[in-house]
Amino acid sequence: MKHFFSVGLSVVFAISSLLGCGKKLGEDRLPRPSARIASASQNFPGIMMITNPKICTATLVGRYTLLTAAHCVNQANGPITIQTPRGPQQSSEFMVLGSGVEGDPYDLALVYLPSPLLSEQEVLSMASGVNPGDNVLVVGYGCASSEALNSAGIKRLGSNMVSDVNEFIEVSTPGIQIKAVAGPENRAGVCFGDSGGPLLKQVGNRWMVVGVVHGAYNDGPGQVSQFVNLNDSHNRTFVSQYVR
């Protein structure tokens, strides 16, 4: 049975679909888990923490625009606080594509900034998509484990390999349940607070956004993280049309 959870984190805890090309990869075709866990990182200043009321993660995709999940902002009860490299800023302007409910493949939102935060070089562009077997990075401000929710608010980074592309892009983290970006550094997944964060793929010498954290579900002794697929025509059009 799949037990699904979205991974925005409430502050009270301390702080038409595109089918994938290729077949789902079994554990025997995925990297052997490293003994090291996903670690804190100062890379990617364009990936920031947002709150209201949940802790979530967002990505700078335009000089004035952050990309995140709809379920991170669609219940906002005031301005969204953005923890930027220059200090906290607030925004009351955002646009959502989907409802953000469980299983929504259009769980996307754009949050608009009153002024540019960073240089054009820190803006992350969208890539054209992924296939099973592609190497990716997971970046977010979520907790290190479901038993340590107060560890949210620290940017963590880990790698993984795409295991499946269906309505969502999926990556698998073995041997844990709802405890990942923690987990093995080469098989990282998502945890509470990572919602809205990016799935990154290297294209040439650039890291580009291919997905946005929607949620995760337990699968046997491990966890499968799901990312909204930015190669879906509805999702790509939404971002391209409304980015500023």
Short mmCIF file of C-alpha atoms in Angstrom, two decimals:
data_model
loop_
_atom_site.label_atom_id
_atom_site.label_comp_id
_atom_site.label_asym_id
_atom_site.label_seq_id
_atom_site.Cartn_x
_atom_site.Cartn_y
_atom_site.Cartn_z
CA MET A 1 0.00 0.00 0.00
CA LYS A 2 1.20 3.50 -0.76
CA HIS A 3 1.14 5.90 2.18
CA PHE A 4 1.49 9.34 0.64
CA PHE A 5 2.61 12.49 2.39
CA SER A 6 3.23 16.01 1.14
CA VAL A 7 6.39 17.51 2.48
CA GLY A 8 5.70 21.10 3.41
CA LEU A 9 6.46 21.56 7.12
CA SER A 10 4.23 23.58 9.44
CA VAL A 11 6.06 26.22 11.47
CA VAL A 12 4.74 24.63 14.66
CA PHE A 13 7.34 21.90 14.13
CA ALA A 14 10.15 24.33 14.85
CA ILE A 15 10.57 26.20 12.33
CA SER A 16 -2.41 16.36 -19.59
CA SER A 17 0.32 14.20 -18.36
CA LEU A 18 3.55 13.22 -20.11
CA LEU A 19 4.43 9.54 -19.92
CA GLY A 20 8.08 8.74 -19.39
CA CYS A 21 10.34 7.13 -21.90
CA GLY A 22 11.84 3.83 -20.79
CA LYS A 23 10.94 1.40 -18.04
CA LYS A 24 10.93 1.77 -14.28
CA LEU A 25 14.29 0.82 -12.80
CA GLY A 26 14.42 -1.82 -10.10
CA GLU A 27 16.74 -1.59 -7.11
CA ASP A 28 19.27 -3.81 -8.86
CA ARG A 29 19.74 -1.13 -11.54
CA LEU A 30 20.07 1.82 -9.15
CA PRO A 31 23.27 2.96 -7.38
CA ARG A 32 24.31 1.04 -4.29
CA PRO A 33 23.55 3.32 -1.30
CA SER A 34 26.51 5.21 0.10
CA ALA A 35 27.31 5.06 3.81
CA ARG A 36 27.38 8.87 3.87
CA ILE A 37 24.16 10.86 4.25
CA ALA A 38 23.02 13.88 2.25
CA SER A 39 24.73 16.94 3.69
CA ALA A 40 24.22 20.65 4.30
CA SER A 41 25.22 22.88 1.41
CA GLN A 42 25.72 26.56 0.59
CA ASN A 43 25.51 25.93 -3.15
CA PHE A 44 22.68 27.23 -5.32
CA PRO A 45 21.87 30.60 -3.69
CA GLY A 46 18.83 30.76 -5.99
CA ILE A 47 17.22 27.94 -3.97
CA MET A 48 15.57 29.48 -0.89
CA MET A 49 13.32 28.67 2.05
CA ILE A 50 9.82 30.15 2.13
CA THR A 51 7.25 30.12 4.96
CA ASN A 52 3.50 30.79 5.41
CA PRO A 53 2.50 28.88 7.37
CA LYS A 54 4.54 25.90 6.17
CA ILE A 55 8.26 25.69 5.63
CA CYS A 56 8.85 24.93 1.96
CA THR A 57 11.58 25.32 -0.64
CA ALA A 58 11.50 27.50 -3.77
CA THR A 59 13.74 28.10 -6.78
CA LEU A 60 14.59 31.35 -8.54
CA VAL A 61 13.52 30.80 -12.17
CA GLY A 62 13.34 34.47 -13.19
CA ARG A 63 14.75 37.71 -11.80
CA TYR A 64 11.41 38.35 -10.08
CA THR A 65 10.01 34.81 -9.81
CA LEU A 66 10.30 31.82 -7.48
CA LEU A 67 8.95 28.40 -8.49
CA THR A 68 7.46 26.23 -5.75
CA ALA A 69 4.54 23.84 -5.12
CA ALA A 70 0.92 25.00 -5.09
CA HIS A 71 0.32 23.23 -1.78
CA CYS A 72 3.01 25.45 -0.21
CA VAL A 73 1.09 28.69 -0.84
CA ASN A 74 -2.57 27.97 -1.56
CA GLN A 75 -3.47 28.27 2.13
CA ALA A 76 -1.28 31.29 2.83
CA ASN A 77 -2.91 33.56 5.43
CA GLY A 78 -0.71 36.58 4.79
CA PRO A 79 2.52 37.52 3.03
CA ILE A 80 4.91 34.72 2.15
CA THR A 81 8.29 35.13 3.85
CA ILE A 82 11.30 34.40 1.66
CA GLN A 83 14.64 33.72 3.36
CA THR A 84 16.99 35.30 0.84
CA PRO A 85 20.80 35.66 0.91
CA ARG A 86 20.13 39.34 1.75
CA GLY A 87 17.78 38.57 4.61
CA PRO A 88 14.02 37.96 4.87
CA GLN A 89 11.71 39.50 2.28
CA GLN A 90 7.96 39.21 1.87
CA SER A 91 5.63 38.74 -1.06
CA SER A 92 1.84 38.76 -1.27
CA GLU A 93 1.67 38.03 -4.99
CA PHE A 94 1.61 34.50 -6.31
CA MET A 95 -0.10 32.36 -8.96
CA VAL A 96 -0.99 28.67 -8.75
CA LEU A 97 -1.58 26.15 -11.52
CA GLY A 98 -3.08 23.13 -9.75
CA SER A 99 -4.91 22.44 -6.51
CA GLY A 100 -1.89 20.87 -4.84
CA VAL A 101 -3.88 17.95 -3.47
CA GLU A 102 -2.37 14.47 -3.25
CA GLY A 103 -1.65 13.12 -6.71
CA ASP A 104 -1.96 16.50 -8.48
CA PRO A 105 0.52 16.47 -11.40
CA TYR A 106 0.09 20.27 -11.72
CA ASP A 107 1.12 21.10 -8.16
CA LEU A 108 2.99 24.29 -9.12
CA ALA A 109 3.03 27.92 -8.02
CA LEU A 110 4.99 31.04 -8.90
CA VAL A 111 5.79 33.57 -6.16
CA TYR A 112 6.64 37.07 -7.35
CA LEU A 113 9.33 39.24 -5.80
CA PRO A 114 9.00 43.03 -5.45
CA SER A 115 12.56 43.50 -6.75
CA PRO A 116 15.36 41.30 -8.13
CA LEU A 117 17.25 39.40 -5.44
CA LEU A 118 20.23 37.96 -7.26
CA SER A 119 22.11 38.25 -10.52
CA GLU A 120 20.94 36.61 -13.73
CA GLN A 121 23.67 33.98 -13.21
CA GLU A 122 21.84 32.64 -10.14
CA VAL A 123 18.56 32.09 -12.03
CA LEU A 124 17.95 28.39 -12.75
CA SER A 125 16.37 27.54 -16.11
CA MET A 126 14.17 24.57 -17.02
CA ALA A 127 15.63 21.58 -18.86
CA SER A 128 13.78 19.50 -21.43
CA GLY A 129 13.07 16.52 -19.20
CA VAL A 130 14.51 13.31 -17.79
CA ASN A 131 14.36 9.55 -18.31
CA PRO A 132 14.88 6.61 -15.96
CA GLY A 133 18.60 6.27 -15.33
CA ASP A 134 19.37 10.00 -15.47
CA ASN A 135 21.47 11.39 -12.61
CA VAL A 136 19.84 14.22 -10.66
CA LEU A 137 20.29 16.41 -7.58
CA VAL A 138 17.72 16.90 -4.82
CA VAL A 139 17.99 20.22 -2.93
CA GLY A 140 15.77 21.42 -0.10
CA TYR A 141 15.33 22.83 3.39
CA GLY A 142 13.51 19.81 4.81
CA CYS A 143 14.28 17.86 7.95
CA ALA A 144 16.98 15.23 8.21
CA SER A 145 14.39 12.67 9.38
CA SER A 146 10.76 12.45 10.42
CA GLU A 147 11.97 11.89 13.99
CA ALA A 148 13.97 15.15 13.91
CA LEU A 149 11.52 17.70 12.52
CA ASN A 150 13.40 20.54 14.22
CA SER A 151 16.29 19.87 11.84
CA ALA A 152 14.34 21.58 9.04
CA GLY A 153 15.54 24.96 7.81
CA ILE A 154 19.01 23.83 6.71
CA LYS A 155 19.66 23.57 2.97
CA ARG A 156 20.67 20.01 2.13
CA LEU A 157 21.84 18.47 -1.12
CA GLY A 158 22.08 14.89 -2.31
CA SER A 159 22.16 13.03 -5.60
CA ASN A 160 20.05 10.20 -6.94
CA MET A 161 19.07 8.44 -10.17
CA VAL A 162 15.62 8.74 -11.74
CA SER A 163 13.85 5.42 -11.19
CA ASP A 164 10.62 6.13 -13.09
CA VAL A 165 8.82 8.81 -15.10
CA ASN A 166 5.03 8.56 -15.11
CA GLU A 167 2.72 11.43 -14.19
CA PHE A 168 5.58 12.36 -11.89
CA ILE A 169 9.34 11.99 -11.89
CA GLU A 170 10.27 9.50 -9.18
CA VAL A 171 13.44 8.70 -7.26
CA SER A 172 13.86 5.89 -4.74
CA THR A 173 15.59 6.02 -1.36
CA PRO A 174 16.15 2.53 0.11
CA GLY A 175 16.07 1.44 3.71
CA ILE A 176 14.23 4.45 5.12
CA GLN A 177 10.67 5.62 5.47
CA ILE A 178 10.01 9.36 5.35
CA LYS A 179 13.58 10.15 6.39
CA ALA A 180 15.21 12.03 3.62
CA VAL A 181 16.92 15.56 1.70
CA ALA A 182 18.51 12.95 4.11
CA GLY A 183 19.23 9.37 3.30
CA PRO A 184 22.34 8.18 1.49
CA GLU A 185 24.10 11.06 -0.26
CA ASN A 186 23.79 9.23 -3.59
CA ARG A 187 20.16 8.11 -3.06
CA ALA A 188 18.63 11.21 -1.49
CA GLY A 189 14.90 11.77 -1.24
CA VAL A 190 12.65 14.37 0.38
CA CYS A 191 11.34 15.14 3.86
CA PHE A 192 9.00 17.66 5.51
CA GLY A 193 10.06 21.14 4.35
CA ASP A 194 11.42 20.05 0.97
CA SER A 195 8.07 20.62 -0.79
CA GLY A 196 8.38 22.98 -3.74
CA GLY A 197 12.11 22.40 -4.05
CA PRO A 198 13.81 21.51 -7.31
CA LEU A 199 15.01 18.33 -8.94
CA LEU A 200 18.12 19.35 -10.91
CA LYS A 201 19.77 17.80 -13.94
CA GLN A 202 23.17 18.78 -15.32
CA VAL A 203 23.06 19.95 -18.94
CA GLY A 204 26.56 20.75 -20.16
CA ASN A 205 28.11 22.78 -17.36
CA ARG A 206 24.77 24.06 -16.02
CA TRP A 207 22.33 22.66 -13.48
CA MET A 208 18.74 23.03 -14.69
CA VAL A 209 15.33 22.37 -13.11
CA VAL A 210 13.39 19.33 -14.32
CA GLY A 211 10.97 18.79 -11.42
CA VAL A 212 9.39 20.27 -8.28
CA VAL A 213 8.85 18.31 -5.05
CA HIS A 214 5.24 17.16 -4.68
CA GLY A 215 5.48 14.53 -1.95
CA ALA A 216 6.53 10.95 -1.25
CA TYR A 217 5.21 7.56 -0.30
CA ASN A 218 6.58 4.53 1.51
CA ASP A 219 7.44 1.57 -0.69
CA GLY A 220 8.47 -1.55 1.21
CA PRO A 221 11.56 -0.79 3.30
CA GLY A 222 12.16 2.50 1.49
CA GLN A 223 10.62 5.68 0.16
CA VAL A 224 9.73 7.01 -3.30
CA SER A 225 9.89 10.79 -3.77
CA GLN A 226 7.65 12.37 -6.41
CA PHE A 227 8.41 15.50 -8.41
CA VAL A 228 6.04 17.48 -10.64
CA ASN A 229 7.27 16.94 -14.20
CA LEU A 230 8.23 20.26 -15.81
CA ASN A 231 8.39 18.55 -19.20
CA ASP A 232 4.61 18.19 -19.12
CA SER A 233 3.19 20.70 -21.61
CA HIS A 234 0.75 22.25 -19.11
CA ASN A 235 3.46 22.74 -16.49
CA ARG A 236 6.06 24.05 -18.93
CA THR A 237 3.58 26.51 -20.48
CA PHE A 238 2.52 27.79 -17.06
CA VAL A 239 6.07 28.57 -15.99
CA SER A 240 7.16 29.96 -19.36
CA GLN A 241 4.10 32.17 -19.73
CA TYR A 242 4.02 33.68 -16.25
CA VAL A 243 7.68 33.89 -15.20
CA ARG A 244 8.97 37.45 -14.72
#
